[in-house]
Short mmCIF file of C-alpha atoms in Angstrom, two decimals:
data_model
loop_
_atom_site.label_atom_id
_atom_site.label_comp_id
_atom_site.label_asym_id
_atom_site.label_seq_id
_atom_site.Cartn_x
_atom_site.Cartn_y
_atom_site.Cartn_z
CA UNK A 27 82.21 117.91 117.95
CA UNK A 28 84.27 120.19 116.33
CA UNK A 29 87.59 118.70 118.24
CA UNK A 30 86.95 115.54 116.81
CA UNK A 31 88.36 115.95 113.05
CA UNK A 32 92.00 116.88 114.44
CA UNK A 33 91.90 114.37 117.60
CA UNK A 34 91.35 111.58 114.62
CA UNK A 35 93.81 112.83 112.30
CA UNK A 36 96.32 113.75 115.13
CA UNK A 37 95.66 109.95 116.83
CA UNK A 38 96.53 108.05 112.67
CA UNK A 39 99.65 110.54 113.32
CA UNK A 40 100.57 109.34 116.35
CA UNK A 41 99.89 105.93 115.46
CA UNK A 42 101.87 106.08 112.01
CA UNK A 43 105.33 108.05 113.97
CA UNK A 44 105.07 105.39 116.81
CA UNK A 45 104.73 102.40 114.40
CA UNK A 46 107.85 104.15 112.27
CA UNK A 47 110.15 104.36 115.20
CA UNK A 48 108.97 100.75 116.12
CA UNK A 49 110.66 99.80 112.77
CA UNK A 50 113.07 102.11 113.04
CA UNK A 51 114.47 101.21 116.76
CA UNK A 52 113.33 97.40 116.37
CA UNK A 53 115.01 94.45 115.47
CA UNK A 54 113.16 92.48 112.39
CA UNK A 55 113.02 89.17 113.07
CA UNK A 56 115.26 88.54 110.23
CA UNK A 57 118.48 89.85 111.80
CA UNK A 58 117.30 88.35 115.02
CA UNK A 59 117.87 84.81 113.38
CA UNK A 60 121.13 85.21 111.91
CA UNK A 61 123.11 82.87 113.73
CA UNK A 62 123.72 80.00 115.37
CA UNK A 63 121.17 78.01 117.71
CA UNK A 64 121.74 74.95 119.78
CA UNK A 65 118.34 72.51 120.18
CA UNK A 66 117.83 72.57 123.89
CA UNK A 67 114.67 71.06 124.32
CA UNK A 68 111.60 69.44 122.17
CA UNK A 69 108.29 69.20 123.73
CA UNK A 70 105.05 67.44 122.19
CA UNK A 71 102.77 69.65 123.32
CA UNK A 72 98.99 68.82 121.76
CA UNK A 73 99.62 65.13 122.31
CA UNK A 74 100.58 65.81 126.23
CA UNK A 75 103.55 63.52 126.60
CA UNK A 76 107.12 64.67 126.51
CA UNK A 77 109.76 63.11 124.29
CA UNK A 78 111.24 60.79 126.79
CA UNK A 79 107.84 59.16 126.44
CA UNK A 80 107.11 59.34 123.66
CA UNK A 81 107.49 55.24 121.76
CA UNK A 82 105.00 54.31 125.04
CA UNK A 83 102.13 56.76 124.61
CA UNK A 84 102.01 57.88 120.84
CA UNK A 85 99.81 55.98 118.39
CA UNK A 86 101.56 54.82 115.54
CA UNK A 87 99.51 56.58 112.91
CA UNK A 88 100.35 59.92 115.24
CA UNK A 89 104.29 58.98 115.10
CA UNK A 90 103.99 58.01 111.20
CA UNK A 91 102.42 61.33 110.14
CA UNK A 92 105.18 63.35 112.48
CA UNK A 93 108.15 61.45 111.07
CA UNK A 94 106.71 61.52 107.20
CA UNK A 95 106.52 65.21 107.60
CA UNK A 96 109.57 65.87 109.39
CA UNK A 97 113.42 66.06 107.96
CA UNK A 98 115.42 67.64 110.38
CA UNK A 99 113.90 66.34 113.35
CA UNK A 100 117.67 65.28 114.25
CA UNK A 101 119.79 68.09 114.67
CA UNK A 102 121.33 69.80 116.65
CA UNK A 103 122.61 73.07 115.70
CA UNK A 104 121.15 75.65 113.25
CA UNK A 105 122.91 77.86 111.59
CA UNK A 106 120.89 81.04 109.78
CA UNK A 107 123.04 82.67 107.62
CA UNK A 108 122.52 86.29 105.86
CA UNK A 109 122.06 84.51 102.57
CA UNK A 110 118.64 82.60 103.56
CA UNK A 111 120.69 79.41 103.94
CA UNK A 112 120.71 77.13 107.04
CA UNK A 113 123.02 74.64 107.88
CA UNK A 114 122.11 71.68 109.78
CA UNK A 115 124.20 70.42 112.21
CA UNK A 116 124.21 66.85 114.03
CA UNK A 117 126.84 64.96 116.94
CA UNK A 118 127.87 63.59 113.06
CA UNK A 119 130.81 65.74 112.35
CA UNK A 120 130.48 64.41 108.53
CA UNK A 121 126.69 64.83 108.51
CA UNK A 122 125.25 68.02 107.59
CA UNK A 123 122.63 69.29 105.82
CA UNK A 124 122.20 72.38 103.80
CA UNK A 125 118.91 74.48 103.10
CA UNK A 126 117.19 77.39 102.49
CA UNK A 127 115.59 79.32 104.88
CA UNK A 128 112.73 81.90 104.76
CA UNK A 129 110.22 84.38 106.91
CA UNK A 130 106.54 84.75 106.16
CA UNK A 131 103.56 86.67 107.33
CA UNK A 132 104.86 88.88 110.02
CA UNK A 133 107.94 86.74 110.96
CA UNK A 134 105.89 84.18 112.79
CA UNK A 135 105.80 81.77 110.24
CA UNK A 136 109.58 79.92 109.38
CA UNK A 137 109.77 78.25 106.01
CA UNK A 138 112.79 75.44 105.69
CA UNK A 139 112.92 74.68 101.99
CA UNK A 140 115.43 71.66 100.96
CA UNK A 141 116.80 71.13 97.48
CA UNK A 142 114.28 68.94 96.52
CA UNK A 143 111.45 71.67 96.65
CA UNK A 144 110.08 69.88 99.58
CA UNK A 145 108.80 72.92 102.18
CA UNK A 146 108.61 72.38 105.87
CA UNK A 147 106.85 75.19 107.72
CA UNK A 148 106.96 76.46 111.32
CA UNK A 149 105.28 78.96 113.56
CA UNK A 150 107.61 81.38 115.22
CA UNK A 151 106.76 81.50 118.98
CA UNK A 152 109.05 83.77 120.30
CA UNK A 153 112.05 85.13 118.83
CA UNK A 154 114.93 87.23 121.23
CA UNK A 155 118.41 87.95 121.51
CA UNK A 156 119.05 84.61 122.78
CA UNK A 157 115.86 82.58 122.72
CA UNK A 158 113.96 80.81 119.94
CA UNK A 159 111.10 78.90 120.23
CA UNK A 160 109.06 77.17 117.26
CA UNK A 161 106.34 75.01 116.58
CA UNK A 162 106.18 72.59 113.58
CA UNK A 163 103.13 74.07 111.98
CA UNK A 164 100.62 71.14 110.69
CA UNK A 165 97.95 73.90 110.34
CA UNK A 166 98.10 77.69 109.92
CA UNK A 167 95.46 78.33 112.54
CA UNK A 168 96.22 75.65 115.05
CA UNK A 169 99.55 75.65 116.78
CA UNK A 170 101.85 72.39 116.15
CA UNK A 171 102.08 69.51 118.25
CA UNK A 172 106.17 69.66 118.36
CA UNK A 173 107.77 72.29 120.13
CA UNK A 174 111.59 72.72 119.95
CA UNK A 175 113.20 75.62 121.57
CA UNK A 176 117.01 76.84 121.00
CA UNK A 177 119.29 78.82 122.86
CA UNK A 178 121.88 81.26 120.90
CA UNK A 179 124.91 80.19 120.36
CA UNK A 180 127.26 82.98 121.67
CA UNK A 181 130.15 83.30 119.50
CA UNK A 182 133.13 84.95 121.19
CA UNK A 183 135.11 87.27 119.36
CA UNK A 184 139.07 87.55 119.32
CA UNK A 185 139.16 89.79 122.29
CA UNK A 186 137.18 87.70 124.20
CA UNK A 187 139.05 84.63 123.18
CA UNK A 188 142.09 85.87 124.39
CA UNK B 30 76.64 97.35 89.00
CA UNK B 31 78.57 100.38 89.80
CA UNK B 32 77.23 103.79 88.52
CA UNK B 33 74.58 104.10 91.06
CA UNK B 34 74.93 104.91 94.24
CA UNK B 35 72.66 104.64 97.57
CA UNK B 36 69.23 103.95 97.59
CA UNK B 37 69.22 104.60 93.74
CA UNK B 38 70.71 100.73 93.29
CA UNK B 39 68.62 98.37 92.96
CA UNK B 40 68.65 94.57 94.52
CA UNK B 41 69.92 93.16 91.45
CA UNK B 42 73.31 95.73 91.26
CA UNK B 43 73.69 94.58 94.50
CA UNK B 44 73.75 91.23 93.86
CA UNK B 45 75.95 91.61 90.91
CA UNK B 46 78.75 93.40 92.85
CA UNK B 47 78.51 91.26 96.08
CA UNK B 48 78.92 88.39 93.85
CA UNK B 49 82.00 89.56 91.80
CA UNK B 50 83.73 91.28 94.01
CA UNK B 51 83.39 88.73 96.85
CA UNK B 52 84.72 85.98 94.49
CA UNK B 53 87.85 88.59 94.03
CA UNK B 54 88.14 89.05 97.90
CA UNK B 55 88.60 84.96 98.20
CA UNK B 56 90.54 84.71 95.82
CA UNK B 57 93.19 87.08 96.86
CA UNK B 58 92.95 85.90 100.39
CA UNK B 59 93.84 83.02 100.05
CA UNK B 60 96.63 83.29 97.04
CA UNK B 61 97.89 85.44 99.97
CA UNK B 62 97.56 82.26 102.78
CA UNK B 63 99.48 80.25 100.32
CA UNK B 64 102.49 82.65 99.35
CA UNK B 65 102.70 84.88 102.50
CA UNK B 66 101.02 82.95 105.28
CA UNK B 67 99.24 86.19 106.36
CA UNK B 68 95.33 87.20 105.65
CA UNK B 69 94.59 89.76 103.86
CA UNK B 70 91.18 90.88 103.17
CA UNK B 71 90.03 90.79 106.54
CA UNK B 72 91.59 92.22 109.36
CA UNK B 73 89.40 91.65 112.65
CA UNK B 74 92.68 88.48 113.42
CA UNK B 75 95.46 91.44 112.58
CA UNK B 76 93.76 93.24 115.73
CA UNK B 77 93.88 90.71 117.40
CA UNK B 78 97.52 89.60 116.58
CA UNK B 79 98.43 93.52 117.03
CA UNK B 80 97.16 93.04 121.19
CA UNK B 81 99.13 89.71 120.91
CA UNK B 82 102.18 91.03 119.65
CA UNK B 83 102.18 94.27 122.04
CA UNK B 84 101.73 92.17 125.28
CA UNK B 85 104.82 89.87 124.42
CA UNK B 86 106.76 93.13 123.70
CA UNK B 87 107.65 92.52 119.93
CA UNK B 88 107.24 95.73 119.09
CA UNK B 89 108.95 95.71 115.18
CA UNK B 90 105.81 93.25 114.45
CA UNK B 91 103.41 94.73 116.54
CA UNK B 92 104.60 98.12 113.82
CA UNK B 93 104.10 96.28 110.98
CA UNK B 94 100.84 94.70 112.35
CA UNK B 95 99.45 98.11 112.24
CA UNK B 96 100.87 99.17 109.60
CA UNK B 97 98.84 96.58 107.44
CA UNK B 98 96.03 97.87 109.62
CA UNK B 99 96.51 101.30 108.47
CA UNK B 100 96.69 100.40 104.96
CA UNK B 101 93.24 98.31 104.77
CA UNK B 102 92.11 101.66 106.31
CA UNK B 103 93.71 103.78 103.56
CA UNK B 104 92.51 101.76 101.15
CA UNK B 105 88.98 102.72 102.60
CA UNK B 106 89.45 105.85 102.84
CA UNK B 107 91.40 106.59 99.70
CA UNK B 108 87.87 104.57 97.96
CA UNK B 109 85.41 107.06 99.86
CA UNK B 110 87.29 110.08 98.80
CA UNK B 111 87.32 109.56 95.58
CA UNK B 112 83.95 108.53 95.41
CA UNK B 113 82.29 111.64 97.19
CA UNK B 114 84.63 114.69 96.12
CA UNK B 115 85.22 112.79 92.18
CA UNK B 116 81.88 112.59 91.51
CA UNK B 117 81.26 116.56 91.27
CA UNK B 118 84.23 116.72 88.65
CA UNK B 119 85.00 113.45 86.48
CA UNK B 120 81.36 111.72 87.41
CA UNK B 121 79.70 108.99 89.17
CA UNK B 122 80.84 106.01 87.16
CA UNK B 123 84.54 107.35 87.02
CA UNK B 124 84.79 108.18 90.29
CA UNK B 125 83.17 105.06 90.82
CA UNK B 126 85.86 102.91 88.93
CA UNK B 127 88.69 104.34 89.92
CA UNK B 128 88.70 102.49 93.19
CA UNK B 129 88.98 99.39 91.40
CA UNK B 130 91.24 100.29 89.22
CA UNK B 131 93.58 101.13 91.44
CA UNK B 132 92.68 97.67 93.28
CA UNK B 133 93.38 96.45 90.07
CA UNK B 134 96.71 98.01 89.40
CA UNK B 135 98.12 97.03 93.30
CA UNK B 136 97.02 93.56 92.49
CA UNK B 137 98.89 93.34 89.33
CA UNK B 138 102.05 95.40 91.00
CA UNK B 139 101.91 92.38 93.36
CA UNK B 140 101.46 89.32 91.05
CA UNK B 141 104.19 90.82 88.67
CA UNK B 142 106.38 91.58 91.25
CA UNK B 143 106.13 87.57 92.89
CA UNK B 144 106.53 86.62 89.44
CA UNK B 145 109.82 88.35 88.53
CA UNK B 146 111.36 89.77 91.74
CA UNK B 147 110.26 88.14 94.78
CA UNK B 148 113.66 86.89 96.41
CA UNK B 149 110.81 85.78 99.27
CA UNK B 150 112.49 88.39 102.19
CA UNK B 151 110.73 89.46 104.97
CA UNK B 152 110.88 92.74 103.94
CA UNK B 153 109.12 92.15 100.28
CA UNK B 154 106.61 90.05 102.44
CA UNK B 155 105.23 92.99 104.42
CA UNK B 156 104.92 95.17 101.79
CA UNK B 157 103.26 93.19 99.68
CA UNK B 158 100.84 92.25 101.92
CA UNK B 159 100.86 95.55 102.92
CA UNK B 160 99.88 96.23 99.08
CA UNK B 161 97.00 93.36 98.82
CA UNK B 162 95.57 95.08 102.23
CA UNK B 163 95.25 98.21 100.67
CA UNK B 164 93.50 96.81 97.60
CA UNK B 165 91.11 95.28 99.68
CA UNK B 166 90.78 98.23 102.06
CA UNK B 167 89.72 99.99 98.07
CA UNK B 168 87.53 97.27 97.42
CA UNK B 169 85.79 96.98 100.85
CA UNK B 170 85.54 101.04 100.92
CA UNK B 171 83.81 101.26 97.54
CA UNK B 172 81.08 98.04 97.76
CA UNK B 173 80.13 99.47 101.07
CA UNK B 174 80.43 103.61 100.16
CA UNK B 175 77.78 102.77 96.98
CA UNK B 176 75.59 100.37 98.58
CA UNK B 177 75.06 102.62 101.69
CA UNK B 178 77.00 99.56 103.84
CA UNK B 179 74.65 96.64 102.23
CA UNK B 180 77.76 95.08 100.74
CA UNK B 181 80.49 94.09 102.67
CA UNK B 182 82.55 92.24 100.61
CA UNK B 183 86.21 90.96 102.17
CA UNK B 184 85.13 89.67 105.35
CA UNK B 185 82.56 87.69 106.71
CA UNK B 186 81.80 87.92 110.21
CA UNK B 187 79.62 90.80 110.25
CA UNK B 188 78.26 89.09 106.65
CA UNK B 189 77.37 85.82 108.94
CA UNK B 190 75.63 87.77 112.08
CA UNK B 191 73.24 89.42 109.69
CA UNK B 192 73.00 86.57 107.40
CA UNK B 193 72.05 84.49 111.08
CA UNK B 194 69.51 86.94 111.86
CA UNK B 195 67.83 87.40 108.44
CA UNK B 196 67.44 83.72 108.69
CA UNK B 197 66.03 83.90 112.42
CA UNK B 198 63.51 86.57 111.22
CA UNK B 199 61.94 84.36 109.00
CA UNK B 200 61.07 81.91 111.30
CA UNK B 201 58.21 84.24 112.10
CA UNK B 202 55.61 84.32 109.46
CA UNK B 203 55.26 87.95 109.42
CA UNK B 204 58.82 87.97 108.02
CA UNK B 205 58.40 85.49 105.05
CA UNK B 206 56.32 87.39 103.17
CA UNK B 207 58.72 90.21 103.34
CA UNK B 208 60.63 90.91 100.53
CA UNK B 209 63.51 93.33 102.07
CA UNK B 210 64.59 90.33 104.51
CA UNK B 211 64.60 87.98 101.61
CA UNK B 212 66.30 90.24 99.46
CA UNK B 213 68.92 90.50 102.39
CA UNK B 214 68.78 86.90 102.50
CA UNK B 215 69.67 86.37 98.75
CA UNK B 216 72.19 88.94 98.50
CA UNK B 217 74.25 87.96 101.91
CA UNK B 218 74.31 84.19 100.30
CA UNK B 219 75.43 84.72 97.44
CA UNK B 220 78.61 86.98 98.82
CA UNK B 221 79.72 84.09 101.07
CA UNK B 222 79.12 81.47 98.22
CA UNK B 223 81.19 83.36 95.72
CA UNK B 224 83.34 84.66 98.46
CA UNK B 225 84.10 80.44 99.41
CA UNK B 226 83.61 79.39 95.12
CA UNK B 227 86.59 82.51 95.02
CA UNK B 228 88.81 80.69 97.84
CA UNK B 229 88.57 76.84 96.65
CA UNK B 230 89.30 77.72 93.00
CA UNK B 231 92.46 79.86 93.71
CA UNK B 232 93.74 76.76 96.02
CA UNK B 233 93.09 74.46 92.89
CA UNK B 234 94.36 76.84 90.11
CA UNK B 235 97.67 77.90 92.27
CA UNK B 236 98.67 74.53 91.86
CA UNK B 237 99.08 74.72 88.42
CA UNK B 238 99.52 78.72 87.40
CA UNK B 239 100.69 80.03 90.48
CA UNK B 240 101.24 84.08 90.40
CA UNK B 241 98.87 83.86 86.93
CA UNK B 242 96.51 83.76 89.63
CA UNK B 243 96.90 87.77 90.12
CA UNK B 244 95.87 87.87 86.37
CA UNK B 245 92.68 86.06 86.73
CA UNK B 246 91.13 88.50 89.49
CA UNK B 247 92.07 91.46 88.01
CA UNK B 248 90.00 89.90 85.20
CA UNK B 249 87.50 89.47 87.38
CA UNK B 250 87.84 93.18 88.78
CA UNK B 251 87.83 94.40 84.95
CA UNK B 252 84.57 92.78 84.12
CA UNK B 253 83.17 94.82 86.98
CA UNK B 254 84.32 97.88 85.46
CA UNK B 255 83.39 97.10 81.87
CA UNK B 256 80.02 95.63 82.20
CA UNK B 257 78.85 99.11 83.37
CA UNK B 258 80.99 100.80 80.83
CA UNK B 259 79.46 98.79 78.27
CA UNK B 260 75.82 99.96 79.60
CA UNK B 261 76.75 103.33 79.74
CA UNK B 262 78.18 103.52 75.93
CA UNK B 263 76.97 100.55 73.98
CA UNK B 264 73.38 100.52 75.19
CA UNK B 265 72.81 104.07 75.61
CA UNK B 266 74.00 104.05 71.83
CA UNK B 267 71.93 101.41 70.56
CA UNK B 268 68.95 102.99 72.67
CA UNK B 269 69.83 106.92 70.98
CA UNK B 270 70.12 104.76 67.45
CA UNK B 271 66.74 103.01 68.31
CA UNK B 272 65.39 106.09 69.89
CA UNK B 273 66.09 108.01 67.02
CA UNK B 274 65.17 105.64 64.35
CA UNK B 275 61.91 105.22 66.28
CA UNK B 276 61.44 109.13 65.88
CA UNK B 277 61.94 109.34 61.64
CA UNK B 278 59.80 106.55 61.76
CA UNK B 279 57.40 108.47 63.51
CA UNK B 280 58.68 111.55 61.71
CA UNK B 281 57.65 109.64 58.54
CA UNK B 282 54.41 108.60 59.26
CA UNK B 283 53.10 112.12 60.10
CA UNK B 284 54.48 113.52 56.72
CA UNK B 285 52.89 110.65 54.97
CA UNK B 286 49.76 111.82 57.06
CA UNK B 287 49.99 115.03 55.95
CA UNK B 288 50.34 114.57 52.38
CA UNK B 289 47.26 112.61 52.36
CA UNK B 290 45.71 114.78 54.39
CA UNK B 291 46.76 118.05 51.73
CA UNK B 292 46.01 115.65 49.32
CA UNK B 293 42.23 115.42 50.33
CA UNK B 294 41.71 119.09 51.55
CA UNK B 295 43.41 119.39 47.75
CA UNK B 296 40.56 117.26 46.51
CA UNK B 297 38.09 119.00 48.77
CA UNK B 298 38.98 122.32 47.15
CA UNK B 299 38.81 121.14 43.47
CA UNK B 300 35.41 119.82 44.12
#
């Protein structure tokens, strides 16, 4: 009994120095999204076809409400830069799109906001060095139908280049 | 509503609290849904995002996963302690209040801050909710420390197991006629109603006043802390002033009394 006071203080100690050097040592999901990311798949997961498929087995009011809700649905490259703004990049040369770009919660939740006010939220599925993967989020709880996942865009520096 | 403490409180303080502060609780949760996409007065899904987060090796958010965790338990803590080593020096209904006045003070630290600051980093997003957490951890810590754990106010899944089984006890006669289950029936309702009423009218109102939002449930929280002040001071004077009017009154009458009574013995003698 009386070990138990200073196991339980000693244990929140623990916890609290292990959580700090968590933070300390790992990378926020912030810096881990500074960059640029190249689409390299999109899967529609809850509906169970994938998008080669997808005119022949959606229903229309299923296709209406993903295409109403979705604005960047064709690009290919993102670009997160430092200053929360994300550049949109299609095969179009000429056309690309500029917006905002924001974390929530925890850094699962990825908020696209466009000039217009309009806000377009995703859930974070995994995040690394090189690999992204997010779901368009229809519902905080319930994970989104459309899954795209990117791949890192290396960029090579001079020495490299040469 | 909050000056008494443990079995001293009766069903109707209870009542009173569960209602206000549960409207409070669903209020700030979900002002919290809408701006930072995390929960915040209840924390059994942070546990459970905290395993998540450890098993796919993300270990900055598994940190700040229990870091929130920590601070709901802070807040508890930080509520109990005051309550049971205050009481001694500043007394019960201070030590009582200050709880929510802190709650009070993080929640307006929060709804200023989104109001004025909030470039809407990550960073600025954990701490806040970080901040909210610990309010709720005060608010959670102090219904529960003075009603000896009969009101649980931010969360409801213990609230709807005992709310399930109050309502499964009365399907046995016995139990009907027992007023301690229907008392625990009463007082369980009304802190999920006002706990839901708190919810849907911060989704309609942050439509239209956003971060005033803050303002209104600190309102909320100051009523709390006013109505008892009020029956502390205001009544307690108006009872001393009625009291003691009451007494010369009384006062009165027994000198009138004995001045007729002198009066007669007066008479008595002269006869």
């Amino acid at each position: 009994m009386k070990k138990t006071v200073p196991i339980a203080y000693s244990l929140i100690l623990i916890v609290l120095l292990c959580s700090g050097t968590a933070l300390i040592k790992g990378n926020s999901p912030e810096d881990l999204i500074v960059g640029k990311w190249k689409e390299v798949a999109w899967n529609f997961e809850r509906i169970s076809v994938d998008s080669a498929k997808l005119d022949g087995n959606l229903l229309s009011y299923q296709k209406k409400e993903l295409y109403n809700n979705m604005m960047i649905h064709q690009a290919e490259e993102w670009e997160f830069c430092n200053k929360k703004q994300l550049t949109l990049k299609s095969k179009d040369p000429f056309e690309e799109k500029k917006l905002k770009w924001f974390l929530k919660g925890r850094g699962n939740i990825l908020e696209l906001k466009y000039g217009n006010n309009t806000v377009e939220s995703y859930q974070v599925h995994k995040l690394t060095k090189d690999t992204m993967v997010i779901y368009y989020n229809f519902d905080l709880q319930m994970r989104g139908s459309v899954k795209i996942t990117f791949k890192k865009v290396q960029e090579q520096d001079y020495a490299q280049k040469i | 509503m909050l000056r008494k403490y443990s079995t001293h409180r009766t069903h109707k303080d209870n009542l009173k609290i569960g209602g206000l502060t549960a409207f409070s609780a669903g209020m700030v949760n979900v002002i919290s849904v809408i701006v930072f996409f995390a929960f915040t007065s209840n924390i059994t899904g942070h546990y459970a995002v905290f395993a998540q987060e450890l098993a796919k090796g993300n270990w900055f958010q598994a940190a700040i996963v229990i870091l929130w965790i920590i601070l709901f338990f802070f807040g508890s803590f930080t509520s109990n302690f005051v309550i049971i080593h205050g009481n001694k020096y500043i007394g019960r209904y201070l030590s009582h209040a200050i709880p929510i006045i802190l709650e009070i003070i993080c929640l307006l630290v929060v709804g200023i801050y989104l109001q004025n600051f909030y470039t809407e980093s990550l960073q600025e997003t954990e701490f806040l909710v970080g901040l909210l957490l610990f309010a709720m951890g005060l608010q959670n810590g102090l219904t529960a420390s003075i009603s000896n754990s009969a009101v649980k106010t931010t969360h409801l899944t213990g609230l709807t197991t005992d709310l399930a089984i109050a309502l499964s006890m009365i399907t046995k006669k016995h139990y009907r006629k027992d007023e301690k289950v229907i008392e625990k029936i009463q007082l369980l309702s009304s802190i999920m109603f006002f706990y839901v009423i708190g919810g849907v009218i911060t989704g309609i109102l942050y439509n239209t006043i956003r971060n005033y939002t803050f303002y209104i449930v600190c309102f909320v929280l100051t009523v709390i802390i006013f109505y008892d002040y009020y029956k502390l001071t205001v009544l307690k004077y108006n009872h001393k002033k009625f009291f003691s009017l009451k007494q010369e009154v009384r006062e009165r009458k027994n000198n009138i009394q004995e001045e007729q009574n002198s009066n007669i013995t007066e008479q008595n003698t002269c006869y």
